[in-house]
mmCIF file of C-alpha atoms in Angstrom:
data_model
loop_
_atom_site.group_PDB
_atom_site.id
_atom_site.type_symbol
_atom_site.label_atom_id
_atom_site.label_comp_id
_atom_site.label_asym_id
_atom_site.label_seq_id
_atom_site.Cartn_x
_atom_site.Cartn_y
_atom_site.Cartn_z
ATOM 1 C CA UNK A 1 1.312 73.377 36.765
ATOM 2 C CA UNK A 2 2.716 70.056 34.926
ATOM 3 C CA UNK A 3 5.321 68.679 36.642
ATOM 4 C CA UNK A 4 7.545 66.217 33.820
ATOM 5 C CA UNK A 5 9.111 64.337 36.802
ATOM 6 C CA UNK A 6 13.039 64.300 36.516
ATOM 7 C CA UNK A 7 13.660 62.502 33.136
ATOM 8 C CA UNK A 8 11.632 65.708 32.443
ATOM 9 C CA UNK A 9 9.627 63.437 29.782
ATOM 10 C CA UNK A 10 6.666 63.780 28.261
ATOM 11 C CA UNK A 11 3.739 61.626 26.701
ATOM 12 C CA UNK A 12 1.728 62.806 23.704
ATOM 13 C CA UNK A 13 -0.869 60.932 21.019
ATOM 14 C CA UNK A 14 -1.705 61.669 17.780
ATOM 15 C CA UNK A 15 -4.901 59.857 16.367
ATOM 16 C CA UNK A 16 -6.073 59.816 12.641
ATOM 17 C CA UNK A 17 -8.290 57.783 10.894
ATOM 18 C CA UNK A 18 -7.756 54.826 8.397
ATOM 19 C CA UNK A 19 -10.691 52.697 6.728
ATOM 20 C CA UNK A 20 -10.052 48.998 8.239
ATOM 21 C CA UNK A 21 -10.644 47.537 4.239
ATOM 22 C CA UNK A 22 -6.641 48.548 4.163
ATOM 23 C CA UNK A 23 -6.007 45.977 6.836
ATOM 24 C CA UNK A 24 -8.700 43.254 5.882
ATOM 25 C CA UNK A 25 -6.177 40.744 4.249
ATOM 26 C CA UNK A 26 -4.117 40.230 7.732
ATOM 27 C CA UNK A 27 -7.465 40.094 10.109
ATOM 28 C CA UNK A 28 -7.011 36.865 10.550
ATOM 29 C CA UNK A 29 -3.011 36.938 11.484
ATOM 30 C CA UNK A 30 -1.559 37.214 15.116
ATOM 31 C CA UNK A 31 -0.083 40.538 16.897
ATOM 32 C CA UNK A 32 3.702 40.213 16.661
ATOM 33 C CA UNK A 33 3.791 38.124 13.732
ATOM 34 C CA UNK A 34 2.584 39.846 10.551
ATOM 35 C CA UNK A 35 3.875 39.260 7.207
ATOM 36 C CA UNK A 36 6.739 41.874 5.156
ATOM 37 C CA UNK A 37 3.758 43.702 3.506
ATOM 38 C CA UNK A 38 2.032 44.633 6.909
ATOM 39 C CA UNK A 39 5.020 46.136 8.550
ATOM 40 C CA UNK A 40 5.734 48.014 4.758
ATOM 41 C CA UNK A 41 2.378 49.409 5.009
ATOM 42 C CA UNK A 42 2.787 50.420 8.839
ATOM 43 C CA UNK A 43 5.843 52.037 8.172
ATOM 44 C CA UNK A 44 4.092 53.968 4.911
ATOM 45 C CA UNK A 45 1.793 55.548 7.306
ATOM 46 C CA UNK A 46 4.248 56.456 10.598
ATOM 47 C CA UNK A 47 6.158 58.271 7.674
ATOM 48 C CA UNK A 48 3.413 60.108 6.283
ATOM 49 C CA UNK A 49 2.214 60.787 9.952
ATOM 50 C CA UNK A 50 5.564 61.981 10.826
ATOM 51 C CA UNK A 51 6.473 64.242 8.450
ATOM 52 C CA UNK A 52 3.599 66.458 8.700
ATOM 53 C CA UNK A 53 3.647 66.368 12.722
ATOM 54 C CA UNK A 54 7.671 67.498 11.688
ATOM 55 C CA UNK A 55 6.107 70.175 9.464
ATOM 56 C CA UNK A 56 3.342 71.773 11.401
ATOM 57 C CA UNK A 57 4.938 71.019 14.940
ATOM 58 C CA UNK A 58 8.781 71.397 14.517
ATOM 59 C CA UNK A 59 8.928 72.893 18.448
ATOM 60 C CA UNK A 60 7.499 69.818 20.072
ATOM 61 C CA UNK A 61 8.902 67.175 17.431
ATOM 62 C CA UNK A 62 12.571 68.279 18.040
ATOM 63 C CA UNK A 63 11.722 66.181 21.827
ATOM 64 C CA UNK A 64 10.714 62.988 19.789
ATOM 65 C CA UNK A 65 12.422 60.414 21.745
ATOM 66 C CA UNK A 66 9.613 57.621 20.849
ATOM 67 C CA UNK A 67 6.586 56.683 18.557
ATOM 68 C CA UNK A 68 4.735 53.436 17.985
ATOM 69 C CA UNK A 69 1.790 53.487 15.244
ATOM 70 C CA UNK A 70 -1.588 51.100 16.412
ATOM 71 C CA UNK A 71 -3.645 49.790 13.866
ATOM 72 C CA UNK A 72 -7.030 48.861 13.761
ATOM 73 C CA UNK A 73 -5.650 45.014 13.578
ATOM 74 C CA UNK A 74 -3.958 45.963 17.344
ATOM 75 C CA UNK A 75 -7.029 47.813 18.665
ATOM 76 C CA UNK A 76 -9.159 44.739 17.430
ATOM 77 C CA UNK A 77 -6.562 42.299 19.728
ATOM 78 C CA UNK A 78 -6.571 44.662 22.792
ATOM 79 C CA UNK A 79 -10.197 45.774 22.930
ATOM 80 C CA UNK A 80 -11.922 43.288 20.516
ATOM 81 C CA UNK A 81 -13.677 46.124 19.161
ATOM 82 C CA UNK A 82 -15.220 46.069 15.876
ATOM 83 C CA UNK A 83 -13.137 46.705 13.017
ATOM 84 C CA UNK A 84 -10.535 48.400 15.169
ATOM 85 C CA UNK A 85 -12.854 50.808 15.519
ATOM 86 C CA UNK A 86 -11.319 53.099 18.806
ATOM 87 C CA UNK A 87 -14.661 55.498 19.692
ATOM 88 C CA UNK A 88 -17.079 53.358 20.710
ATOM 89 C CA UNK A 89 -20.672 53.434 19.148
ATOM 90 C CA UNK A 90 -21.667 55.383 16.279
ATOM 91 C CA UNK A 91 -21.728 59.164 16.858
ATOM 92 C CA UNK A 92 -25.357 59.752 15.596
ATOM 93 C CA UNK A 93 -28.193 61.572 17.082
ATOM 94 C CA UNK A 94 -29.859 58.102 18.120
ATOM 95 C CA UNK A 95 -26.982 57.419 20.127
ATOM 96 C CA UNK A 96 -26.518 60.736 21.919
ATOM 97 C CA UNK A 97 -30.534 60.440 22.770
ATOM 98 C CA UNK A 98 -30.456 57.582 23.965
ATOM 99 C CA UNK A 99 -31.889 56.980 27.556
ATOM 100 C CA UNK A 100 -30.202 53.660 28.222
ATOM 101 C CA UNK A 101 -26.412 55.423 28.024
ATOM 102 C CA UNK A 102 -26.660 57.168 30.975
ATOM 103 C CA UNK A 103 -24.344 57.239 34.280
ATOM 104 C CA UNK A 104 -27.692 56.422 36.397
ATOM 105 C CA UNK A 105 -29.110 53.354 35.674
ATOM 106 C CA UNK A 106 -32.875 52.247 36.905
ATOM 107 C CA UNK A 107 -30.478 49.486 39.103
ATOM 108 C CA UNK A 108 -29.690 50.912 42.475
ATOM 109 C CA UNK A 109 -26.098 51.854 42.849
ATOM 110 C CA UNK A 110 -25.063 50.635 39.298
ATOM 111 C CA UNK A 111 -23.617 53.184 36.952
ATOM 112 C CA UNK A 112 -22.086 53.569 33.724
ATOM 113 C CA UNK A 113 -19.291 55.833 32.539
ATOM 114 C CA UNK A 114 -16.837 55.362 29.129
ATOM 115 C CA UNK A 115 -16.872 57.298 26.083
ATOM 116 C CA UNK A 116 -20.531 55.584 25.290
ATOM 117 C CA UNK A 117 -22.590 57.962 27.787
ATOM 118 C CA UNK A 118 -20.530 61.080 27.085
ATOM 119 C CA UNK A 119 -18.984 62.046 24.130
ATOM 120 C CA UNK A 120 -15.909 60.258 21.766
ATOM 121 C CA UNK A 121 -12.478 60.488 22.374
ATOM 122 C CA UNK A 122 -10.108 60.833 25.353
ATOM 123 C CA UNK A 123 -12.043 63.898 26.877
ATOM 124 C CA UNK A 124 -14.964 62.559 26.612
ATOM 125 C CA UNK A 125 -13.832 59.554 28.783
ATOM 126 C CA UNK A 126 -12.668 61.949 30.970
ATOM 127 C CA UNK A 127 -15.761 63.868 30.940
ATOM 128 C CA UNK A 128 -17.760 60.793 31.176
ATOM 129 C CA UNK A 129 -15.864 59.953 34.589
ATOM 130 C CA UNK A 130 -17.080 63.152 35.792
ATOM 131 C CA UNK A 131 -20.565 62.875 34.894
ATOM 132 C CA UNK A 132 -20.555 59.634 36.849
ATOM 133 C CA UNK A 133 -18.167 60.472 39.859
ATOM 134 C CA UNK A 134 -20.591 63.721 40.500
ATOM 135 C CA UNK A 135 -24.078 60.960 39.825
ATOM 136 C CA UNK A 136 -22.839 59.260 42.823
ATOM 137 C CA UNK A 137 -21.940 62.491 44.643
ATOM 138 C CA UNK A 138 -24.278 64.547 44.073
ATOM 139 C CA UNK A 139 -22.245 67.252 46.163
ATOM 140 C CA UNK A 140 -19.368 67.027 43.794
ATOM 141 C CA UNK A 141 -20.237 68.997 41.091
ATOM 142 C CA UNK A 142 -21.069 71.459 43.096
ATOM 143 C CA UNK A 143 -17.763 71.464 44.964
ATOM 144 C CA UNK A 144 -15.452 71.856 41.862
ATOM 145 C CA UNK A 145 -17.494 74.678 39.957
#
């Protein structure tokens, strides 16, 4: 059971998907200091975001207290990622078979975990974390099934 705490509040994420060439002209400006035309075009897409989260979830949007939108220019400052890309490596067939991006590594008592051994997204960094918590103990896996 989820206890909200006593504010009683809430956090939740919405994620969609914008091609970076829409941001290319301000790559080279700084967070916090973007020109008119930036903040126009962030505010295009919280609307558009907004209104259909308003249409297709009018129960939970009613508690909207908060929103921020992140763009691929503020994923590139925080995680320096490519393009403001925010999954990691390519989702391909290559990637998913390859032996290197595992939690075990051939150096003793060095693992990996992130969404590049598992699978995108936030679950899959949660299911990542699991893959490599239950690599070092073995008995764990066992234990929660």
């Amino acid at each position: 059971l989820h206890k909200a705490g006593a504010e009683n509040k809430h956090t939740g994420e919405c994620i969609t998907f914008v091609s970076f060439e829409h941001f290319k002209k301000w790559q080279n400006s700084e967070l916090g200091d973007r020109s008119d035309d930036y903040e126009a075009l962030k505010k295009e897409i919280e609307d558009r975001i907004l209104k259909e989260l308003y249409r297709k979830l009018p129960e939970i949007m009613k508690y909207l207290d908060l929103y921020e939108l992140s763009t691929p220019l503020s994923t590139m400052f925080f995680t320096e990622s490519s393009e403001g890309a925010i999954y990691g490596l390519e989702s391909s067939p290559q990637r998913y078979t390859n032996k290197a991006l595992r939690a075990i590594t051939p150096i003793k008592n060095f693992y990996l975990t992130g969404v590049d051994i598992a699978a995108v997204g936030v679950i899959g960094g949660m299911m990542s974390g699991f893959l490599t918590a239950s690599s070092i103990r073995r008995k764990l896996l066992k234990k929660l099934l």
